[in-house]
Coordinates of C-alpha atoms in Angstrom, one line a residue:
X57 CA 21.7 23.3 34.7
X58 CA 25.1 24.6 33.7
X59 CA 25.8 28.2 34.9
X60 CA 25.4 31.0 32.5
X61 CA 27.3 34.1 31.6
X62 CA 25.9 37.7 31.3
X63 CA 23.6 36.8 28.4
X64 CA 22.5 33.4 29.4
X65 CA 25.0 31.1 27.8
X66 CA 26.8 28.3 29.6
X67 CA 30.2 29.0 30.8
X68 CA 31.6 25.9 29.1
X69 CA 30.4 24.3 25.8
X70 CA 28.3 21.2 26.3
X71 CA 30.6 18.4 24.6
X72 CA 27.6 16.0 24.6
X73 CA 25.7 18.1 21.9
X74 CA 27.1 16.9 18.5
X75 CA 27.8 19.4 15.8
X76 CA 27.1 16.8 12.9
X77 CA 25.4 13.5 12.7
X78 CA 27.0 11.0 10.2
X79 CA 27.3 8.4 12.8
X80 CA 23.6 9.0 13.7
X81 CA 22.7 8.3 10.2
X82 CA 24.8 5.3 10.0
X83 CA 23.3 4.0 13.2
X84 CA 19.8 4.6 11.9
X85 CA 20.5 2.5 8.9
X86 CA 21.8 -0.3 11.0
X87 CA 18.7 -0.2 13.2
X88 CA 16.5 -0.1 10.2
X89 CA 18.3 -3.2 8.7
X90 CA 18.2 -5.1 12.2
X91 CA 14.5 -4.3 12.5
X92 CA 13.8 -6.0 9.3
X93 CA 15.8 -9.1 10.4
X94 CA 14.0 -9.1 13.6
X95 CA 10.4 -8.6 12.3
X96 CA 9.6 -12.2 12.1
X97 CA 11.7 -13.5 15.1
X98 CA 10.2 -11.2 17.6
X99 CA 6.7 -11.2 16.2
X100 CA 6.6 -15.1 16.3
X101 CA 8.3 -15.2 19.7
X102 CA 5.9 -12.6 21.3
X103 CA 2.9 -14.5 19.8
X104 CA 4.1 -17.9 21.2
X105 CA 4.9 -16.4 24.6
X106 CA 1.6 -14.6 24.9
X107 CA -0.8 -17.1 23.2
X108 CA 1.0 -20.3 24.1
X109 CA 2.3 -23.1 21.9
X110 CA 1.2 -26.5 20.8
X111 CA 4.6 -27.9 20.9
X112 CA 4.8 -28.3 24.7
X113 CA 7.5 -27.3 27.0
X114 CA 11.1 -27.6 25.7
X115 CA 13.7 -29.7 27.6
X116 CA 16.6 -27.4 28.3
X117 CA 18.9 -30.5 27.7
X118 CA 17.9 -30.6 24.0
X119 CA 19.4 -27.2 23.2
X120 CA 21.7 -27.6 20.4
X121 CA 24.8 -25.8 19.2
X122 CA 22.9 -24.6 16.3
X123 CA 20.0 -23.3 18.6
X124 CA 22.7 -21.3 20.6
X125 CA 24.2 -20.1 17.5
X126 CA 20.7 -19.0 16.2
X127 CA 20.2 -17.3 19.6
X128 CA 23.5 -15.5 19.6
X129 CA 22.6 -14.2 16.1
X130 CA 19.2 -13.0 17.3
X131 CA 20.7 -11.2 20.3
X132 CA 23.2 -9.5 18.0
X133 CA 20.5 -8.3 15.7
X134 CA 18.6 -6.9 18.7
X135 CA 21.5 -5.2 20.0
X136 CA 22.3 -3.6 16.8
X137 CA 19.2 -1.7 17.4
X138 CA 20.5 0.0 20.5
X139 CA 22.9 3.0 20.9
X140 CA 25.4 0.8 22.6
X141 CA 25.5 -2.6 20.8
X142 CA 28.8 -3.7 22.4
X143 CA 27.7 -3.4 26.0
X144 CA 24.3 -4.8 24.9
X145 CA 25.7 -8.1 23.5
X146 CA 28.1 -8.5 26.3
X147 CA 25.3 -8.2 28.9
X148 CA 22.9 -10.5 27.1
X149 CA 25.4 -13.2 26.0
X150 CA 24.9 -15.1 29.2
X151 CA 21.3 -15.5 28.4
X152 CA 22.4 -18.0 25.7
X153 CA 23.1 -20.6 28.4
X154 CA 19.9 -19.9 30.4
X155 CA 17.2 -20.1 27.5
X156 CA 16.5 -22.5 24.8
X157 CA 14.8 -20.1 22.5
X158 CA 14.4 -16.4 21.7
X159 CA 11.9 -15.0 24.2
X160 CA 12.2 -11.1 23.9
X161 CA 10.5 -10.5 27.1
X162 CA 12.9 -12.8 29.0
X163 CA 15.9 -10.9 27.2
X164 CA 14.4 -7.6 28.2
X165 CA 14.4 -8.7 31.9
X166 CA 17.8 -10.0 31.5
X167 CA 18.9 -6.6 30.3
X168 CA 17.1 -5.0 33.2
X169 CA 18.8 -7.2 35.7
X170 CA 22.3 -6.1 34.2
X171 CA 21.3 -2.5 34.3
X172 CA 20.1 -2.9 37.9
X173 CA 23.6 -4.4 39.0
X174 CA 25.5 -1.7 37.3
X175 CA 23.5 1.0 39.0
X176 CA 24.2 -0.8 42.3
X177 CA 27.8 -1.0 41.5
X178 CA 27.9 2.7 40.6
X179 CA 25.9 3.6 43.8
X180 CA 28.6 1.9 46.0
X181 CA 31.2 4.0 44.3
X182 CA 30.1 7.2 46.2
X183 CA 30.6 5.3 49.5
X184 CA 34.4 4.9 48.6
X185 CA 36.3 6.8 51.4
X186 CA 38.7 8.1 48.7
X187 CA 35.8 9.7 47.0
X188 CA 34.9 11.7 50.2
X189 CA 38.5 12.5 50.7
X190 CA 38.4 14.3 47.4
X191 CA 35.7 16.6 48.4
X192 CA 36.7 19.8 50.2
X193 CA 33.8 22.1 50.1
X194 CA 30.1 21.9 50.7
X195 CA 29.0 22.5 47.0
X196 CA 31.0 19.4 46.0
X197 CA 29.8 17.5 49.1
X198 CA 26.2 18.4 48.1
X199 CA 26.6 17.2 44.5
X200 CA 27.9 13.9 45.7
X201 CA 24.8 13.6 48.0
X202 CA 22.7 14.5 45.1
X203 CA 24.3 11.8 43.0
X204 CA 23.7 9.1 45.7
X205 CA 20.0 10.1 45.9
X206 CA 19.6 10.1 42.1
X207 CA 21.1 6.7 41.8
X208 CA 18.6 5.5 44.4
X209 CA 15.8 6.9 42.2
X210 CA 17.1 5.4 39.3
X211 CA 17.5 1.9 40.9
X212 CA 13.8 2.2 42.2
X213 CA 12.5 2.9 38.6
X214 CA 14.4 -0.1 37.4
X215 CA 13.0 -2.2 40.1
X216 CA 9.5 -1.0 39.1
X217 CA 10.2 -2.4 35.6
X218 CA 10.3 -5.9 37.1
X219 CA 6.6 -5.8 37.7
X220 CA 4.6 -8.5 36.1
X221 CA 2.7 -7.6 32.9
X222 CA 1.5 -8.4 29.3
X223 CA 3.9 -7.0 26.6
X224 CA 0.6 -6.7 24.5
X225 CA -0.8 -4.2 26.9
X226 CA -0.2 -0.7 25.9
X227 CA -0.5 0.7 29.3
X228 CA 2.2 -1.7 30.7
X229 CA 4.5 -0.7 27.9
X230 CA 3.9 2.9 28.7
X231 CA 4.6 2.4 32.3
X232 CA 8.0 0.6 31.3
X233 CA 9.1 3.4 29.0
X234 CA 8.4 6.0 31.5
X235 CA 10.3 4.3 34.4
X236 CA 13.2 3.6 32.1
X237 CA 13.2 7.1 30.8
X238 CA 13.2 8.4 34.3
X239 CA 16.2 6.2 35.3
X240 CA 18.2 7.4 32.4
X241 CA 17.5 10.9 33.4
X242 CA 18.5 10.3 37.0
X243 CA 21.8 9.0 35.9
X244 CA 22.6 11.9 33.7
X245 CA 21.4 14.5 36.2
X246 CA 24.1 13.1 38.5
X247 CA 26.8 13.5 36.0
X248 CA 25.5 17.0 35.0
X249 CA 25.3 18.2 38.5
X250 CA 28.9 17.2 39.6
X251 CA 31.1 20.2 40.7
X252 CA 33.2 21.1 37.5
X253 CA 36.2 21.7 39.9
X254 CA 36.2 18.0 40.6
X255 CA 37.9 17.2 37.2
X256 CA 39.6 14.1 38.2
X257 CA 36.8 12.8 40.3
X258 CA 34.3 13.7 37.7
X259 CA 36.2 11.5 35.2
X260 CA 36.2 8.6 37.6
X261 CA 32.5 9.0 38.1
X262 CA 31.8 9.2 34.5
X263 CA 33.8 5.9 34.0
X264 CA 32.1 4.2 36.9
X265 CA 28.8 5.1 35.7
X266 CA 29.3 4.1 32.0
X267 CA 28.0 0.7 32.3
X268 CA 24.8 1.8 34.2
X269 CA 24.0 4.5 31.6
X270 CA 24.5 2.3 28.7
X271 CA 22.8 -0.7 30.0
X272 CA 19.7 1.4 31.1
X273 CA 19.7 2.8 27.6
X274 CA 19.8 -0.6 25.9
X275 CA 16.9 -1.8 28.0
X276 CA 14.8 1.0 26.9
X277 CA 15.9 0.3 23.1
X278 CA 15.1 -3.3 23.5
X279 CA 11.6 -2.4 24.9
X280 CA 11.1 -0.2 22.0
X281 CA 11.7 -3.0 19.6
X282 CA 9.3 -5.1 21.4
X283 CA 6.7 -2.4 21.1
X284 CA 7.3 -1.9 17.5
X285 CA 6.8 -5.6 16.6
X286 CA 3.8 -6.3 18.8
X287 CA 1.8 -3.1 17.9
X288 CA 0.3 -4.8 14.9
X289 CA -1.4 -7.2 17.4
X290 CA -3.6 -4.3 18.4
X291 CA -2.5 -3.4 21.8
X292 CA -4.9 -4.0 24.7
X293 CA -4.9 -1.3 27.5
X294 CA -4.6 -2.3 31.2
X295 CA -6.8 0.7 32.0
X296 CA -9.7 1.3 29.7
X297 CA -10.3 4.8 28.3
X298 CA -11.9 6.8 31.0
X299 CA -11.0 4.4 33.8
X300 CA -8.7 5.7 36.7
X301 CA -5.7 4.4 38.9
X302 CA -6.8 2.8 42.2
X303 CA -5.0 5.5 44.2
X304 CA -7.8 8.0 43.5
X305 CA -11.3 6.9 44.6
X306 CA -14.6 8.5 43.6
X307 CA -15.0 9.7 47.2
X308 CA -11.5 11.4 47.0
X309 CA -12.7 13.2 43.9
X310 CA -16.0 14.3 45.5
X311 CA -14.0 15.6 48.5
X312 CA -11.3 17.4 46.3
X313 CA -13.8 19.1 44.0
X314 CA -16.5 20.1 46.6
X315 CA -16.5 23.7 47.9
X316 CA -16.9 22.8 51.7
X317 CA -14.3 24.2 54.1
X318 CA -10.8 22.6 53.8
X319 CA -10.2 22.9 57.3
X320 CA -12.9 20.3 58.1
X321 CA -12.1 17.7 55.3
X322 CA -8.3 17.9 55.3
X323 CA -6.1 15.3 57.1
X324 CA -4.0 17.9 58.3
X325 CA -4.1 21.8 58.6
X326 CA -1.1 24.2 58.5
X327 CA -1.4 27.7 59.7
X328 CA 1.1 30.3 60.7
X329 CA -1.2 31.9 63.1
X330 CA -1.6 28.8 65.2
X331 CA -5.3 28.0 64.1
X332 CA -4.1 24.7 62.6
X333 CA -2.6 21.7 64.2
X334 CA 0.9 22.5 62.4
X335 CA 3.0 25.5 62.0
X336 CA 5.0 24.4 59.2
X337 CA 4.3 22.2 56.0
X338 CA 7.2 20.0 56.9
X339 CA 5.7 19.2 60.3
X340 CA 2.4 18.1 58.5
X341 CA 4.3 15.9 56.0
X342 CA 6.0 14.1 58.8
X343 CA 2.6 12.5 59.6
X344 CA 2.0 11.2 56.2
X345 CA 1.9 7.5 56.3
X346 CA 4.3 5.6 54.0
X347 CA 3.1 4.4 50.7
X348 CA -0.5 5.3 51.4
X349 CA -3.1 4.2 48.8
X350 CA -5.6 6.8 49.7
X351 CA -5.3 10.7 49.3
X352 CA -3.8 12.4 52.3
X353 CA -4.8 16.2 52.0
X354 CA -2.9 18.9 53.7
X355 CA -4.7 22.4 53.9
X356 CA -2.1 25.2 54.2
X357 CA -3.8 28.4 55.3
X358 CA -2.9 31.9 53.7
X359 CA 0.6 33.1 54.6
X360 CA 4.2 33.1 53.3
X361 CA 5.9 29.8 54.6
X362 CA 9.7 30.1 54.6
X363 CA 10.7 26.6 54.2
X364 CA 12.2 24.1 51.8
X365 CA 9.8 21.3 51.5
X366 CA 10.2 17.7 50.2
X367 CA 7.5 15.2 49.3
X368 CA 9.6 12.1 49.8
X369 CA 9.4 9.0 47.5
X370 CA 7.5 7.1 50.2
X371 CA 4.8 10.0 50.4
X372 CA 2.2 8.6 47.9
X373 CA -1.0 10.5 46.9
X374 CA -0.4 13.7 49.0
X375 CA -2.4 16.7 48.1
X376 CA -1.4 20.3 49.3
X377 CA -4.2 22.9 49.0
X378 CA -3.8 26.6 49.7
X379 CA -6.1 29.6 50.0
X380 CA -5.0 30.9 46.5
X381 CA -1.8 31.1 44.5
X382 CA -1.2 34.6 45.8
X383 CA -2.3 34.0 49.3
X384 CA -0.5 30.7 50.3
X385 CA 3.1 30.8 49.3
X386 CA 6.1 28.5 50.0
X387 CA 9.4 30.7 49.7
X388 CA 13.1 29.7 49.8
X389 CA 16.3 31.3 48.5
X390 CA 18.8 28.5 47.9
X391 CA 20.9 29.1 44.7
X392 CA 23.8 28.1 42.6
X393 CA 25.9 31.3 43.2
X394 CA 25.8 30.8 46.9
X395 CA 26.9 27.1 46.7
X396 CA 23.9 24.9 46.3
X397 CA 23.8 22.5 43.2
X398 CA 20.8 23.2 40.9
X399 CA 19.0 19.9 41.9
X400 CA 19.1 20.9 45.6
X401 CA 18.0 24.5 45.2
X402 CA 14.3 23.8 44.8
X403 CA 12.0 25.5 47.3
X404 CA 9.6 22.7 47.0
X405 CA 10.6 19.3 45.7
X406 CA 8.2 16.4 44.8
X407 CA 9.1 12.7 44.6
X408 CA 6.1 10.9 45.7
X409 CA 3.7 9.6 43.1
X410 CA 0.2 10.8 42.9
X411 CA 0.9 14.2 44.2
X412 CA -1.6 17.1 43.6
X413 CA -1.1 20.9 44.4
X414 CA -4.0 23.3 44.2
X415 CA -4.2 27.0 44.8
X416 CA -0.4 27.2 46.0
X417 CA 2.3 29.6 45.1
X418 CA 6.0 28.3 45.0
X419 CA 8.8 30.9 45.1
X420 CA 12.5 31.1 44.9
X421 CA 13.4 34.4 46.0
X422 CA 17.2 34.3 45.6
X423 CA 17.0 36.8 42.6
X424 CA 18.2 36.8 39.0
X425 CA 22.0 37.5 40.0
X426 CA 22.0 34.2 41.7
X427 CA 21.5 32.2 38.6
X428 CA 20.1 28.8 39.0
X429 CA 17.4 28.9 41.8
X430 CA 14.4 26.5 41.4
X431 CA 11.1 27.3 42.9
X432 CA 9.6 23.7 42.2
X433 CA 11.4 20.4 41.2
X434 CA 8.9 17.6 40.3
X435 CA 10.2 14.1 39.9
X436 CA 7.0 12.3 40.6
X437 CA 4.8 10.1 38.5
X438 CA 1.2 11.3 37.9
X439 CA 1.8 14.6 39.4
X440 CA -0.7 17.5 38.8
X441 CA -0.7 21.1 39.6
X442 CA -3.9 23.3 39.3
X443 CA -4.2 27.1 40.0
X444 CA -0.5 27.3 41.0
X445 CA 2.1 29.9 40.7
X446 CA 5.8 29.3 40.2
X447 CA 7.9 32.4 40.6
X448 CA 11.9 32.7 40.3
X449 CA 14.2 33.8 37.6
X450 CA 16.6 31.3 36.1
X451 CA 15.4 27.6 36.3
X452 CA 12.1 28.2 37.9
X453 CA 10.3 25.0 37.1
X454 CA 12.3 21.8 37.1
X455 CA 9.9 19.3 35.4
X456 CA 12.5 16.6 36.0
X457 CA 11.1 13.3 35.1
X458 CA 8.0 10.9 34.9
X459 CA 4.5 12.1 34.0
X460 CA 3.2 15.6 34.9
X461 CA 0.3 17.9 34.1
X462 CA 0.0 21.6 35.0
X463 CA -3.4 23.5 34.5
X464 CA -4.2 27.2 34.8
X465 CA -0.9 28.1 36.4
X466 CA 1.1 31.2 36.3
X467 CA 4.8 30.6 35.6
X468 CA 7.5 33.5 35.8
X469 CA 11.1 33.4 34.9
X470 CA 13.9 34.5 32.7
X471 CA 16.6 31.9 31.6
X472 CA 15.4 28.3 30.8
X473 CA 12.5 28.8 33.3
X474 CA 10.7 25.6 32.3
X475 CA 13.3 22.8 32.1
X476 CA 13.9 19.1 32.5
X477 CA 13.1 15.7 31.1
X478 CA 9.6 14.8 32.0
X479 CA 6.6 14.0 29.8
X480 CA 4.7 17.1 30.7
X481 CA 1.8 19.2 29.5
X482 CA 1.2 22.7 30.5
X483 CA -2.5 23.5 29.5
X484 CA -4.2 26.8 29.8
X485 CA -1.3 28.2 31.6
X486 CA 0.0 31.9 31.7
X487 CA 3.8 31.8 30.8
X488 CA 5.3 35.1 31.9
X489 CA 8.8 36.1 31.1
X490 CA 10.4 38.6 33.4
X491 CA 13.0 41.3 32.6
X492 CA 16.4 39.7 32.3
X493 CA 19.7 40.9 33.5
X494 CA 21.5 43.4 31.1
X495 CA 22.9 41.5 28.3
X496 CA 20.7 38.4 28.9
X497 CA 18.1 37.0 26.8
X498 CA 15.0 35.1 28.1
X499 CA 14.5 31.4 27.2
X500 CA 11.3 29.8 28.1
X501 CA 12.1 26.2 27.8
X502 CA 15.2 23.9 28.0
X503 CA 14.3 20.3 27.4
X504 CA 16.5 17.6 28.3
X505 CA 15.9 14.6 26.4
X506 CA 19.1 12.5 26.4
X507 CA 18.1 9.3 24.6
X508 CA 16.1 9.0 21.4
X509 CA 13.9 6.3 22.9
X510 CA 12.8 8.3 25.9
X511 CA 9.1 9.1 25.8
X512 CA 9.7 12.6 27.2
X513 CA 8.9 16.1 26.0
X514 CA 7.4 19.6 26.9
X515 CA 4.1 20.5 25.5
X516 CA 2.8 24.0 26.0
X517 CA -0.9 23.8 24.9
X518 CA -3.5 26.5 24.8
X519 CA -1.4 28.7 27.0
X520 CA -0.7 32.4 26.9
X521 CA 2.9 33.8 26.6
X522 CA 2.9 37.4 27.9
X523 CA 5.2 39.8 29.5
X524 CA 5.3 39.7 33.3
X525 CA 6.5 43.4 33.2
X526 CA 7.7 45.8 30.5
X527 CA 10.5 44.2 28.4
X528 CA 12.8 46.6 26.5
X529 CA 12.9 44.6 23.3
X530 CA 11.8 41.1 21.9
X531 CA 14.6 39.1 23.7
X532 CA 12.4 36.2 24.6
X533 CA 12.8 32.9 22.9
X534 CA 10.5 29.8 23.0
X535 CA 13.5 27.6 24.0
X536 CA 16.9 26.3 23.5
X537 CA 18.0 22.6 23.2
X538 CA 19.7 21.5 26.3
X539 CA 20.4 17.9 25.1
X540 CA 20.8 16.3 21.8
X541 CA 17.2 15.0 21.4
X542 CA 15.5 18.1 23.1
X543 CA 11.7 17.8 22.4
X544 CA 9.4 20.8 22.8
X545 CA 6.2 22.0 21.1
X546 CA 3.9 25.0 21.4
X547 CA 0.4 24.3 20.2
X548 CA -2.7 26.5 19.9
X549 CA -1.2 29.2 22.4
X550 CA -1.3 32.9 22.3
X551 CA 2.2 34.3 21.7
X552 CA 2.8 38.0 22.4
X553 CA 5.2 40.2 20.4
X554 CA 8.0 39.9 23.0
X555 CA 9.1 36.6 21.3
X556 CA 11.9 37.2 18.9
X557 CA 11.1 36.4 15.2
X558 CA 13.7 33.9 15.2
X559 CA 11.6 32.0 17.8
X560 CA 14.5 29.5 19.0
X561 CA 18.0 30.1 20.3
X562 CA 20.9 27.6 20.0
X563 CA 22.2 26.4 23.5
X564 CA 25.5 28.0 23.2
X565 CA 24.4 31.3 21.8
X566 CA 23.5 32.9 18.3
X567 CA 25.1 31.1 15.5
X568 CA 26.2 28.0 17.4
X569 CA 25.6 24.6 15.8
X570 CA 22.4 22.7 16.7
X571 CA 22.0 19.0 16.5
X572 CA 19.6 17.9 13.8
X573 CA 18.1 15.2 16.3
X574 CA 16.1 17.8 18.2
X575 CA 12.3 18.0 17.8
X576 CA 10.9 21.6 18.0
X577 CA 7.6 22.5 16.5
X578 CA 4.7 25.2 16.5
X579 CA 1.3 24.1 15.8
X580 CA -1.6 26.5 15.2
X581 CA -0.4 29.2 17.4
X582 CA -1.8 32.9 17.2
X583 CA -0.9 36.4 18.4
X584 CA 1.7 39.0 17.0
X585 CA 4.7 36.7 18.0
X586 CA 3.3 33.6 16.5
X587 CA 4.5 34.1 12.8
X588 CA 6.9 31.5 11.7
X589 CA 8.1 33.3 8.7
X590 CA 11.4 34.4 10.2
X591 CA 12.0 31.4 12.4
X592 CA 15.5 29.7 12.6
X593 CA 16.1 27.2 9.6
X594 CA 17.1 24.2 11.8
X595 CA 16.6 20.7 10.6
X596 CA 15.1 19.9 13.9
X597 CA 12.4 22.5 13.6
X598 CA 9.5 20.5 12.4
X599 CA 6.1 21.2 10.8
X600 CA 3.4 19.0 12.2
X601 CA 0.1 18.1 10.9
X602 CA -2.9 17.4 13.3
X603 CA -2.1 13.7 13.6
X604 CA 1.6 14.5 14.8
X605 CA 0.3 17.2 17.1
X606 CA -2.2 14.8 18.8
X607 CA 0.9 13.0 20.0
X608 CA 1.7 15.8 22.3
X609 CA -1.7 16.2 23.9
X610 CA -2.7 15.0 27.4
X611 CA -4.1 11.8 25.8
X612 CA -1.1 11.3 23.4
X613 CA 1.9 12.2 25.4
X614 CA 1.1 10.3 28.8
X615 CA -2.3 8.7 28.6
X616 CA -3.7 11.5 30.9
X617 CA -7.2 10.5 30.0
X618 CA -6.7 7.4 32.3
X619 CA -5.4 9.2 35.4
X620 CA -6.2 13.1 35.4
X621 CA -10.1 12.8 35.7
X622 CA -10.2 11.6 39.2
X623 CA -8.0 14.5 40.4
X624 CA -10.8 16.8 39.9
X625 CA -8.7 19.0 37.6
X626 CA -10.4 20.1 34.3
X627 CA -8.4 19.2 31.2
X628 CA -8.7 18.7 27.4
X629 CA -7.5 15.3 26.3
X630 CA -7.0 16.2 22.7
X631 CA -6.1 19.3 20.6

């Protein structure tokens, strides 16, 4: 995240946050009109695609000029429902010569292919010798390396979207939305993390990545249109309620929830005193098979492990379990002030899907004066944390992307200490603001939703907001909007008196404009700091009923009832 000055504001205004929304309102009107036009077209096409047609296969040679004209008009109508209609139409126009009729699923995959090629082109830019020649310090070099990694992640998520599936299947649509949302987040994280001193190079990168960011956004918007029009068909779920993904067997669950000695049932044991096979977590991870379908358990005995750990994308279904959140601690001290980009400061970074951590502590010990210093970065799908502690100051917990769940964890920090753009639920956790630097104000969350079609947001559910130490005055805010569609809710949580009556803080400090497109809400909270009578009067601060609040539960936000049960972690699926 951008650096902050003495009271937690960024050093430069974020130009991406609009101060007014007339264009947004105009775009919404266009989208609404386009949706009406598309209603019959897409519904009939999806029905024909899914249920078959009695007319038999069409001869491509019989495609007439009138058919091509109709297809162009239909594509234009679909593209008018995206944020970038010009690039959408340009990328889909070649489809007119490849298809004899409107097949929304085929057009969606056509748009995915365009996004994939654009990301590949942008990734190649960073291999250009002139780019490397423009970099003269370690921070800039690291930010370029981060971009390469992030574009690789974005390409992987796009590739996932090519998996075969049924567009009347709710779980399939959820997966596609999640992967596209993550890809968009990856691309923007690259742009956000580039060294501000690289003015000319940063401008070149922004131009180079324009196609990839726009085309990926367009693919998500097209998917949303398909979802909207097939939903009346009554979605079928790929995984029935209560079923679980194949990467966690019943035997795994029994092993994880039993109370027997971890040293006997783990695949690898790490111990500082030499009583395990490995002395470091990194050494144990080196033995994890790639893309493993079964759980690989690493037991880390008590002690403080001074290392920066990465769970790579190829390390599937890893579980790390310790002797307690205060007994087994992973500690690092990389930070922004000393020359490391925020994305690379994490003491513990998770990219491999199906990850579980239990009874572990994660710490960045750089200190408050070092600004951004991440304890945990999670960019992994189906990631879960149970009985864990996350301890730092600014940017403690980076819930970067994909689907994540945290249960009964302790989270300490000052500025934006829960941030990112994942679909994430924190349930029954203790959120513990620490004393900020003089002149600073604590902000618990900074959610980074960039695109209105992303299925992301931070949900704080049944948690306790309590001071980690004595705080001089109520200088704690529930959050501030990092991006234009920032989405954060606090539900059924105990809020102590440390929270400022205004509740929320603009990104650029008191009195600064706030985009009307954010979604912030408080639902059925209690405690001396929960009163909403003196809250800020922002258009984006919403009042939810129970139906809306259910959207931000484990079941509603990311279908957690289908994958959390076999982790062995307790959870509440609803409010």
